[in-house]
Short mmCIF file of C-alpha atoms in Angstrom, two decimals:
data_model
loop_
_atom_site.label_atom_id
_atom_site.label_comp_id
_atom_site.label_asym_id
_atom_site.label_seq_id
_atom_site.Cartn_x
_atom_site.Cartn_y
_atom_site.Cartn_z
CA MET L 1383 85.28 -67.58 19.17
CA LYS L 1384 82.54 -65.40 20.56
CA ILE L 1385 82.78 -64.44 24.22
CA ASN L 1386 79.81 -62.76 25.80
CA VAL L 1387 80.72 -60.47 28.67
CA VAL L 1388 78.33 -59.49 31.46
CA ARG L 1389 79.46 -56.65 33.70
CA SER L 1390 78.24 -55.96 37.17
CA VAL L 1391 75.44 -53.43 36.88
CA LEU L 1392 73.00 -51.87 39.26
CA GLU L 1393 69.63 -53.47 38.76
CA ALA L 1394 66.13 -52.49 39.69
CA GLY L 1395 65.63 -55.65 41.68
CA GLU L 1396 67.70 -58.70 42.52
CA ALA L 1397 66.76 -61.69 40.39
CA SER L 1398 65.84 -64.79 42.29
CA ALA L 1399 67.90 -67.93 42.49
CA ALA L 1400 64.69 -69.96 42.43
CA GLU L 1401 63.64 -68.35 39.15
CA ASN L 1402 67.06 -69.13 37.64
CA ARG L 1403 66.62 -72.75 38.73
CA ARG L 1404 63.15 -72.90 37.17
CA ARG L 1405 64.49 -71.66 33.84
CA LEU L 1406 67.31 -74.20 33.91
CA ASP L 1407 64.95 -77.01 34.90
CA ALA L 1408 62.60 -76.11 32.05
CA ALA L 1409 65.52 -76.46 29.62
CA GLY L 1410 66.74 -79.71 31.17
CA VAL L 1411 70.06 -78.15 32.17
CA VAL L 1412 71.96 -79.21 35.31
CA ALA L 1413 73.83 -76.22 36.73
CA ILE L 1414 76.95 -76.75 38.82
CA ASN L 1415 78.40 -73.94 40.90
CA VAL L 1416 82.17 -74.44 41.04
CA LEU L 1417 83.74 -72.78 44.08
CA SER L 1418 87.19 -72.43 45.60
CA ALA L 1419 89.97 -70.06 46.58
CA PRO L 1420 91.80 -68.25 43.78
CA GLY L 1421 94.16 -70.58 41.94
CA SER L 1422 92.74 -73.92 43.10
CA GLY L 1423 92.36 -75.01 39.50
CA LYS L 1424 88.70 -74.37 38.66
CA THR L 1425 89.43 -73.39 35.06
CA ALA L 1426 91.99 -76.18 34.62
CA LEU L 1427 89.40 -78.67 35.91
CA LEU L 1428 86.84 -77.48 33.37
CA GLU L 1429 89.48 -77.59 30.60
CA SER L 1430 90.03 -81.27 31.40
CA THR L 1431 86.43 -82.15 32.18
CA ILE L 1432 84.51 -80.77 29.23
CA PRO L 1433 86.37 -82.59 26.42
CA ALA L 1434 86.44 -85.79 28.53
CA LEU L 1435 82.64 -85.81 28.87
CA GLY L 1436 82.46 -86.58 25.17
CA SER L 1437 80.69 -84.95 22.28
CA ASP L 1438 77.23 -86.20 23.26
CA ILE L 1439 77.29 -84.07 26.41
CA ARG L 1440 77.18 -80.39 25.52
CA CYS L 1441 78.28 -77.85 28.11
CA ALA L 1442 78.06 -74.11 28.63
CA VAL L 1443 80.16 -72.11 31.07
CA LEU L 1444 79.64 -68.88 32.97
CA VAL L 1445 82.89 -67.69 34.48
CA GLY L 1446 83.21 -64.99 37.11
CA ASP L 1447 86.23 -62.78 37.75
CA LEU L 1448 86.72 -59.23 39.00
CA GLN L 1449 88.50 -58.36 35.77
CA THR L 1450 89.76 -59.86 32.48
CA THR L 1451 88.28 -62.37 30.04
CA ARG L 1452 91.25 -64.72 30.44
CA ASP L 1453 89.27 -67.69 31.70
CA ALA L 1454 86.63 -67.33 28.99
CA GLU L 1455 89.42 -67.23 26.40
CA ARG L 1456 90.82 -70.47 27.82
CA LEU L 1457 87.45 -72.22 27.85
CA GLY L 1458 85.94 -70.76 24.70
CA PRO L 1459 87.45 -73.27 22.26
CA LEU L 1460 86.19 -76.20 24.36
CA VAL L 1461 82.55 -75.42 24.98
CA ALA L 1462 79.39 -74.70 23.07
CA GLN L 1463 78.97 -71.35 24.80
CA VAL L 1464 80.92 -69.29 27.34
CA THR L 1465 80.07 -66.04 29.08
CA GLN L 1466 82.55 -64.06 31.16
CA ILE L 1467 81.01 -62.22 34.10
CA ASN L 1468 83.18 -59.36 35.38
CA THR L 1469 82.14 -58.41 38.89
CA GLU L 1470 84.40 -55.31 38.86
CA GLY L 1471 85.26 -55.59 42.52
CA GLY L 1472 82.40 -57.84 43.60
CA CYS L 1473 83.52 -60.78 45.73
CA HIS L 1474 80.99 -63.36 44.47
CA LEU L 1475 78.56 -63.99 41.62
CA SER L 1476 74.96 -62.95 42.21
CA PRO L 1477 71.64 -64.42 41.04
CA SER L 1478 71.08 -61.29 38.89
CA GLN L 1479 74.34 -61.78 37.03
CA ILE L 1480 73.41 -65.41 36.40
CA ALA L 1481 69.92 -64.41 35.20
CA GLN L 1482 71.43 -61.91 32.77
CA ALA L 1483 74.01 -64.40 31.53
CA ILE L 1484 71.44 -67.18 31.07
CA SER L 1485 69.32 -64.85 28.96
CA GLY L 1486 72.22 -64.61 26.52
CA LEU L 1487 72.62 -68.39 26.20
CA ASP L 1488 70.88 -70.85 23.93
CA LEU L 1489 70.11 -73.59 26.44
CA GLU L 1490 68.75 -76.01 23.83
CA GLY L 1491 70.69 -79.27 24.01
CA ILE L 1492 72.93 -78.16 26.88
CA SER L 1493 73.42 -80.84 29.56
CA PHE L 1494 75.63 -79.02 32.02
CA LEU L 1495 76.01 -75.35 32.83
CA PHE L 1496 79.18 -74.86 34.84
CA ILE L 1497 79.25 -71.64 36.84
CA GLU L 1498 82.84 -70.87 37.78
CA ASN L 1499 82.51 -68.49 40.71
CA VAL L 1500 84.92 -65.74 41.77
CA GLY L 1501 87.94 -67.24 43.54
CA ASN L 1502 87.04 -66.72 47.19
CA MET L 1503 86.46 -69.21 50.01
CA VAL L 1504 84.13 -66.95 51.98
CA CYS L 1505 81.49 -64.85 50.24
CA PRO L 1506 80.35 -67.15 47.38
CA ALA L 1507 79.47 -69.87 49.90
CA VAL L 1508 76.40 -68.02 51.15
CA PHE L 1509 74.83 -67.08 47.81
CA ASP L 1510 72.48 -69.47 46.07
CA LEU L 1511 72.70 -68.65 42.35
CA GLY L 1512 70.04 -71.09 41.25
CA GLU L 1513 72.48 -73.94 40.75
CA HIS L 1514 71.52 -77.57 41.32
CA LEU L 1515 74.84 -78.74 42.73
CA ARG L 1516 78.02 -77.38 44.19
CA ALA L 1517 81.51 -78.64 43.48
CA VAL L 1518 84.06 -77.24 45.93
CA LEU L 1519 87.77 -77.44 45.17
CA LEU L 1520 90.70 -77.39 47.57
CA SER L 1521 94.16 -77.57 46.05
CA THR L 1522 96.92 -79.32 47.97
CA PRO L 1523 99.32 -76.32 48.04
CA GLU L 1524 96.69 -74.28 49.91
CA GLY L 1525 97.34 -76.51 52.90
CA ASP L 1526 95.52 -79.16 54.90
CA ASP L 1527 94.02 -76.69 57.41
CA LYS L 1528 91.52 -74.98 55.12
CA VAL L 1529 88.44 -77.15 55.79
CA ALA L 1530 88.51 -76.22 59.47
CA LYS L 1531 89.19 -72.56 58.75
CA TYR L 1532 86.50 -72.09 56.08
CA PRO L 1533 83.74 -74.51 57.08
CA PRO L 1534 80.74 -72.78 55.41
CA LEU L 1535 82.17 -73.46 51.94
CA PHE L 1536 82.66 -77.15 52.58
CA GLN L 1537 79.37 -77.64 54.42
CA THR L 1538 77.34 -76.75 51.32
CA ALA L 1539 79.36 -78.91 48.88
CA ASP L 1540 77.81 -81.77 46.91
CA ALA L 1541 81.23 -82.90 45.73
CA ILE L 1542 84.58 -82.01 47.27
CA LEU L 1543 87.55 -82.14 44.93
CA ILE L 1544 91.10 -82.16 46.25
CA THR L 1545 93.02 -80.81 43.26
CA LYS L 1546 96.71 -80.75 42.27
CA VAL L 1547 97.37 -84.07 44.03
CA ASP L 1548 100.37 -84.47 41.68
CA LEU L 1549 102.14 -81.93 43.94
CA ILE L 1550 101.69 -83.87 47.19
CA GLY L 1551 105.23 -85.27 47.05
CA VAL L 1552 106.78 -81.80 47.30
CA LEU L 1553 104.38 -80.37 49.90
CA ASP L 1554 103.75 -80.77 53.61
CA TYR L 1555 100.15 -81.83 53.03
CA ASP L 1556 98.38 -84.29 55.30
CA ALA L 1557 95.40 -85.85 53.49
CA ALA L 1558 94.23 -87.55 56.68
CA ARG L 1559 93.86 -84.19 58.40
CA VAL L 1560 91.55 -82.96 55.62
CA ARG L 1561 89.43 -86.11 55.83
CA GLU L 1562 89.21 -85.79 59.60
CA ASP L 1563 88.07 -82.15 59.39
CA LEU L 1564 85.53 -83.05 56.69
CA SER L 1565 84.17 -85.90 58.81
CA ARG L 1566 82.92 -83.30 61.25
CA ILE L 1567 81.12 -81.06 58.76
CA ASN L 1568 80.18 -82.91 55.57
CA THR L 1569 80.10 -86.66 55.16
CA ALA L 1570 77.47 -86.74 52.40
CA ALA L 1571 79.59 -85.26 49.61
CA PRO L 1572 82.03 -87.58 47.88
CA LEU L 1573 85.68 -86.64 48.37
CA ILE L 1574 87.53 -86.96 45.08
CA GLU L 1575 91.30 -86.53 44.89
CA LEU L 1576 92.44 -85.59 41.41
CA SER L 1577 94.93 -83.85 39.19
CA SER L 1578 93.77 -82.06 36.07
CA LYS L 1579 97.40 -82.18 34.93
CA THR L 1580 98.07 -85.93 35.19
CA GLY L 1581 94.48 -87.14 34.91
CA GLN L 1582 94.64 -88.99 38.23
CA GLY L 1583 91.15 -89.24 39.76
CA MET L 1584 89.41 -87.73 36.74
CA ASP L 1585 87.43 -90.92 36.06
CA GLU L 1586 85.84 -90.75 39.50
CA TRP L 1587 84.89 -87.09 38.98
CA LEU L 1588 83.52 -87.72 35.49
CA GLY L 1589 81.52 -90.68 36.78
CA TRP L 1590 79.99 -88.58 39.53
CA LEU L 1591 79.20 -85.84 37.03
CA ARG L 1592 77.53 -88.14 34.49
CA ALA L 1593 75.34 -89.55 37.27
CA GLN L 1594 73.93 -86.07 37.94
CA ARG L 1595 72.24 -85.77 34.54
CA PRO L 1596 68.48 -86.20 34.40
CA GLY L 1597 68.02 -89.96 34.36
CA GLY L 1598 71.49 -90.46 35.89
CA SER L 1599 71.93 -92.34 39.15
CA GLY L 1600 72.71 -89.21 41.19
CA LYS L 1601 70.46 -88.60 44.14
CA GLU L 1602 67.97 -85.76 43.97
CA LYS L 1603 68.89 -83.02 46.39
CA SER L 1604 67.36 -79.92 47.88
CA PRO L 1605 68.63 -76.58 46.64
CA PRO L 1606 71.28 -74.96 48.82
CA THR L 1607 70.07 -72.60 51.50
CA ALA L 1608 70.59 -68.95 50.64
CA LYS L 1609 71.66 -66.51 53.32
CA PRO L 1610 71.19 -63.21 51.51
CA MET K 203 101.25 -69.93 75.82
CA LYS K 204 98.38 -67.52 76.21
CA ILE K 205 96.21 -66.90 73.17
CA ASN K 206 93.71 -64.10 73.32
CA VAL K 207 90.68 -64.66 71.13
CA VAL K 208 88.50 -61.87 69.80
CA ARG K 209 85.22 -62.95 68.23
CA SER K 210 83.19 -60.97 65.78
CA VAL K 211 80.59 -59.07 67.77
CA LEU K 212 77.95 -56.52 66.95
CA GLU K 213 79.16 -53.15 68.10
CA ALA K 214 77.44 -49.86 68.79
CA GLY K 215 79.64 -48.07 66.30
CA GLU K 216 82.48 -48.96 63.98
CA ALA K 217 85.87 -47.99 65.34
CA SER K 218 87.94 -45.84 63.06
CA ALA K 219 91.06 -46.94 61.24
CA ALA K 220 92.54 -43.50 61.86
CA GLU K 221 92.06 -43.89 65.61
CA ASN K 222 93.77 -47.30 65.50
CA ARG K 223 96.68 -45.71 63.65
CA ARG K 224 96.92 -42.91 66.21
CA ARG K 225 97.12 -45.44 69.05
CA LEU K 226 99.82 -47.42 67.24
CA ASP K 227 101.78 -44.28 66.39
CA ALA K 228 101.67 -43.15 70.02
CA ALA K 229 103.20 -46.48 71.04
CA GLY K 230 105.82 -46.38 68.27
CA VAL K 231 104.45 -49.53 66.66
CA VAL K 232 104.56 -50.12 62.90
CA ALA K 233 101.51 -52.14 61.84
CA ILE K 234 101.67 -54.30 58.72
CA ASN K 235 98.51 -55.70 57.16
CA VAL K 236 99.40 -59.03 55.56
CA LEU K 237 96.98 -59.99 52.79
CA SER K 238 96.56 -62.83 50.31
CA ALA K 239 94.38 -65.67 49.14
CA PRO K 240 93.95 -68.63 51.52
CA GLY K 241 97.04 -70.77 51.61
CA SER K 242 99.54 -68.33 50.11
CA GLY K 243 101.78 -68.79 53.13
CA LYS K 244 101.02 -65.79 55.36
CA THR K 245 101.49 -67.74 58.58
CA ALA K 246 104.56 -69.58 57.25
CA LEU K 247 106.08 -66.23 56.29
CA LEU K 248 105.56 -64.89 59.81
CA GLU K 249 106.97 -68.11 61.30
CA SER K 250 110.17 -67.51 59.31
CA THR K 251 110.25 -63.73 59.65
CA ILE K 252 109.77 -63.15 63.36
CA PRO K 253 112.69 -65.24 64.66
CA ALA K 254 114.91 -63.94 61.85
CA LEU K 255 114.32 -60.31 62.88
CA GLY K 256 116.33 -61.04 66.02
CA SER K 257 115.61 -60.64 69.70
CA ASP K 258 115.97 -56.85 69.68
CA ILE K 259 112.89 -56.50 67.48
CA ARG K 260 109.78 -57.53 69.39
CA CYS K 261 106.66 -58.41 67.43
CA ALA K 262 102.99 -58.94 68.14
CA VAL K 263 100.53 -60.64 65.81
CA LEU K 264 96.80 -60.39 65.24
CA VAL K 265 95.58 -63.25 63.10
CA GLY K 266 92.18 -63.41 61.43
CA ASP K 267 90.30 -66.55 60.44
CA LEU K 268 86.64 -67.49 60.19
CA GLN K 269 87.19 -70.30 62.67
CA THR K 270 89.90 -72.06 64.71
CA THR K 271 92.91 -70.81 66.67
CA ARG K 272 95.33 -72.88 64.57
CA ASP K 273 97.40 -69.95 63.30
CA ALA K 274 97.68 -68.38 66.74
CA GLU K 275 98.86 -71.75 68.08
CA ARG K 276 101.54 -71.88 65.39
CA LEU K 277 102.72 -68.32 66.04
CA GLY K 278 102.28 -68.19 69.81
CA PRO K 279 105.67 -69.70 70.70
CA LEU K 280 107.48 -67.23 68.42
CA VAL K 281 106.07 -63.86 69.40
CA ALA K 282 105.68 -61.66 72.44
CA GLN K 283 101.89 -61.57 72.02
CA VAL K 284 99.35 -63.13 69.68
CA THR K 285 95.61 -62.59 69.38
CA GLN K 286 93.35 -64.75 67.23
CA ILE K 287 90.41 -62.91 65.71
CA ASN K 288 87.59 -65.24 64.64
CA THR K 289 85.33 -63.47 62.17
CA GLU K 290 82.75 -66.30 62.31
CA GLY K 291 81.83 -65.97 58.66
CA GLY K 292 83.16 -62.46 58.05
CA CYS K 293 85.27 -62.17 54.90
CA HIS K 294 87.77 -59.58 56.16
CA LEU K 295 89.06 -58.02 59.38
CA SER K 296 87.44 -54.75 60.44
CA PRO K 297 88.79 -51.66 62.24
CA SER K 298 86.58 -52.53 65.25
CA GLN K 299 88.10 -55.97 65.61
CA ILE K 300 91.57 -54.43 65.44
CA ALA K 301 90.63 -51.79 68.03
CA GLN K 302 89.37 -54.49 70.37
CA ALA K 303 92.45 -56.66 69.84
CA ILE K 304 94.85 -53.75 70.35
CA SER K 305 93.17 -52.97 73.65
CA GLY K 306 94.18 -56.42 74.86
CA LEU K 307 97.85 -55.98 73.90
CA ASP K 308 100.72 -54.44 75.81
CA LEU K 309 102.27 -52.34 73.05
CA GLU K 310 105.26 -51.25 75.14
CA GLY K 311 108.46 -52.24 73.36
CA ILE K 312 106.70 -53.73 70.33
CA SER K 313 108.30 -52.76 67.00
CA PHE K 314 106.02 -54.53 64.56
CA LEU K 315 102.38 -55.50 64.77
CA PHE K 316 101.62 -57.99 62.01
CA ILE K 317 97.93 -58.22 61.13
CA GLU K 318 97.34 -61.46 59.25
CA ASN K 319 94.06 -60.86 57.47
CA VAL K 320 91.44 -63.45 56.48
CA GLY K 321 92.60 -65.36 53.39
CA ASN K 322 90.70 -63.58 50.63
CA MET K 323 91.92 -61.62 47.61
CA VAL K 324 88.84 -59.42 47.34
CA CYS K 325 87.18 -57.98 50.45
CA PRO K 326 90.18 -57.23 52.71
CA ALA K 327 91.69 -55.02 49.99
CA VAL K 328 89.14 -52.24 50.51
CA PHE K 329 89.24 -52.01 54.32
CA ASP K 330 91.79 -49.77 55.99
CA LEU K 331 92.37 -51.26 59.45
CA GLY K 332 94.69 -48.53 60.68
CA GLU K 333 97.82 -50.26 59.41
CA HIS K 334 100.86 -48.34 58.19
CA LEU K 335 101.86 -50.71 55.42
CA ARG K 336 100.47 -53.56 53.38
CA ALA K 337 102.35 -56.70 52.40
CA VAL K 338 100.50 -58.67 49.72
CA LEU K 339 101.42 -62.28 49.02
CA LEU K 340 100.89 -64.30 45.86
CA SER K 341 102.05 -67.92 45.92
CA THR K 342 103.34 -69.48 42.72
CA PRO K 343 100.85 -72.42 42.70
CA GLU K 344 97.95 -69.92 42.56
CA GLY K 345 99.04 -69.11 39.03
CA ASP K 346 100.55 -66.21 37.13
CA ASP K 347 97.17 -64.68 36.15
CA LYS K 348 96.09 -63.42 39.57
CA VAL K 349 97.47 -59.87 39.44
CA ALA K 350 95.30 -59.06 36.42
CA LYS K 351 92.27 -60.80 37.90
CA TYR K 352 92.43 -59.20 41.36
CA PRO K 353 93.97 -55.76 40.74
CA PRO K 354 92.58 -53.88 43.81
CA LEU K 355 94.61 -56.07 46.17
CA PHE K 356 97.88 -55.45 44.35
CA GLN K 357 97.25 -51.74 43.75
CA THR K 358 97.28 -50.99 47.50
CA ALA K 359 100.40 -53.05 48.31
CA ASP K 360 103.56 -51.50 49.77
CA ALA K 361 105.45 -54.75 49.26
CA ILE K 362 104.50 -57.62 46.96
CA LEU K 363 105.84 -61.02 47.93
CA ILE K 364 105.83 -63.92 45.50
CA THR K 365 105.90 -66.90 47.86
CA LYS K 366 106.66 -70.62 47.43
CA VAL K 367 109.19 -69.92 44.66
CA ASP K 368 110.77 -73.28 45.56
CA LEU K 369 107.84 -74.87 43.67
CA ILE K 370 108.42 -73.03 40.38
CA GLY K 371 110.23 -76.01 38.83
CA VAL K 372 107.12 -78.21 39.09
CA LEU K 373 104.57 -75.57 38.06
CA ASP K 374 103.53 -73.81 34.86
CA TYR K 375 104.27 -70.40 36.34
CA ASP K 376 105.52 -67.49 34.25
CA ALA K 377 107.23 -64.89 36.47
CA ALA K 378 107.51 -62.46 33.55
CA ARG K 379 103.74 -62.42 33.14
CA VAL K 380 103.29 -61.39 36.79
CA ARG K 381 105.87 -58.63 36.44
CA GLU K 382 104.20 -57.38 33.27
CA ASP K 383 100.76 -57.26 34.92
CA LEU K 384 102.24 -55.47 37.95
CA SER K 385 103.95 -52.90 35.72
CA ARG K 386 100.50 -51.68 34.76
CA ILE K 387 99.09 -51.27 38.29
CA ASN K 388 101.83 -50.89 40.91
CA THR K 389 105.44 -50.04 40.20
CA ALA K 390 106.16 -48.41 43.57
CA ALA K 391 106.04 -51.53 45.72
CA PRO K 392 109.13 -53.74 45.70
CA LEU K 393 108.54 -57.21 44.25
CA ILE K 394 110.26 -59.82 46.40
CA GLU K 395 110.40 -63.46 45.35
CA LEU K 396 110.92 -65.77 48.30
CA SER K 397 110.41 -69.13 49.90
CA SER K 398 109.71 -69.41 53.61
CA LYS K 399 110.68 -73.07 53.30
CA THR K 400 114.15 -72.72 51.73
CA GLY K 401 114.93 -69.19 52.91
CA GLN K 402 115.46 -67.91 49.36
CA GLY K 403 114.71 -64.18 49.16
CA MET K 404 114.16 -63.81 52.91
CA ASP K 405 117.11 -61.41 53.30
CA GLU K 406 115.54 -58.97 50.87
CA TRP K 407 112.21 -59.11 52.72
CA LEU K 408 113.85 -58.72 56.13
CA GLY K 409 115.87 -55.78 54.83
CA TRP K 410 112.76 -54.06 53.56
CA LEU K 411 111.00 -54.73 56.86
CA ARG K 412 113.84 -53.37 59.04
CA ALA K 413 113.87 -50.19 56.94
CA GLN K 414 110.22 -49.54 57.87
CA ARG K 415 110.93 -49.04 61.58
CA PRO K 416 110.89 -45.49 62.91
CA GLY K 417 114.32 -44.17 62.02
CA GLY K 418 114.71 -46.80 59.29
CA SER K 419 115.33 -45.80 55.68
CA GLY K 420 111.81 -46.67 54.51
CA LYS K 421 109.89 -43.87 52.91
CA GLU K 422 107.02 -42.28 54.77
CA LYS K 423 103.76 -43.10 53.11
CA SER K 424 100.18 -41.97 53.22
CA PRO K 425 97.68 -44.30 54.85
CA PRO K 426 95.76 -46.50 52.41
CA THR K 427 92.51 -45.14 51.15
CA ALA K 428 89.52 -46.76 52.80
CA LYS K 429 86.45 -47.52 50.77
CA PRO K 430 83.98 -48.37 53.50
#
C-alpha cells in the first residue's frame, strides 16, 4: 500500500479553489468535502461507503490531520488512491494543500474524490477547497445542541449525516431538537441518519451519493462561498 | 438568573493573558481553562463538579460558544456568576474576551473561575487566556486515536480527563492506546477516567481540583506558553 503524504508548507501563493474545481471538472471527478468535529466518524463512514459503492465506482481520498497517517492507513486498502495531508498544527485544509495533493493523483477513471477535512466544527466551514459538495457529519454522542452552536458548518452542507445512531438508546439525544434547529438554517440538504457500524441508513446515503455523479439525478449546485 | 453575554468585538488592542492572570491572582481566584472537541462533555462536567465542590467553594464560569446562551442557561442555576461569550464565528476564546468578561464579574470570594472554551481541539490549544491550569477532555466516543492526531492540545494539559467512560462497553475504544500515546507527549498531567453521568471517577477529579486552591497541595506551575 502506497500512501502519499503532503505536509503543510509555505507556498509562494495560495492556490485557488476555483482552479482546483476546474481540474476536477476536466477529469470528470466529483469532489466531496467531508466535515465534522473530531471523532464523528468521517473515516468510519468512508470505510463503509467506498466498498459499498461497488467496483464500478472508483474513489480517491485525501485525508487531513494535524499529525499521523493513521486514517490513510485505514483507508488505503479500500481505495484506488489515498493521500494523507498533515497540517502540522493547521486547523483546516487549504486550497493549496488540495492542489498539491491532486497533482500527485491519477484522476483517470476516478468518480469520487473524498476530502476528509481536519476534525473541527469551526475553521474548515469557511474555506472552499474546490469541492463540489459538502457532507457534514454530527454524531449522536456529541449532543443535540451542536447545530445551534455551530451554525456556519451546517449552513453550507449539501448533505447532513447524523452518525452513530446505533448509540441513541444509551444517550440523552433528542433527534427532534436537531431537526428543529436545522429547520431554521438549512432545509435544502437532506438529513440522513445512519450508523456505519450497523449499516442503518447507509442505503439512503449511498443513493444520494450515486445521484451526484455526472449524469446522476442530483441537482446542480453553485460552489460554496469562500470567506478567506 | 442573570446571564451576562460578551460578544466578539473589534478592540483597539489585544488584552494580555499576563494581565488577566495578575487580576485573578490579586483576587485569589484560580482560573481553569477547560478544553476539548465539541460534545466531549465540558458543560456536563461543570454541572456535576460545581455542586459537588460544596457550598464553601464558590465558582464562576465563563463559557464560550459561537452562538447561543444554552450552556450559560444550563450552568446559571448552579454557580455564583456565569458569563456567556459568543465568538460569532471565532474558533477560540481570546485574552480580550476574558478581560472583558472578568470586568463584569465580582471576583470577591470566588475560588475557581472555569473558562469553558469553544469546542475545538486545534485553535484554543495555542492561546493563553491568563488561566492558571488547563483541563483537557477527551470523550470515549471520539475514539482512541485523538491524542496522536491532536498532540498540541494534550501537551499543554495539567489534567487530562477521559469522559463518558460509562459508554466504553458499547464502543470500540482502547484505553491502553490512549495511555500509550500520552506517554509520549505528557506524563506530568494526571489521567482521570470519569463519567459525569454515573459519577465514576469524579472523586479523583474533585480531589485534584481541591488541591489546586491556594494553600492546597497542588504543585505551582508556570503559565502555559502562548503562541500568538
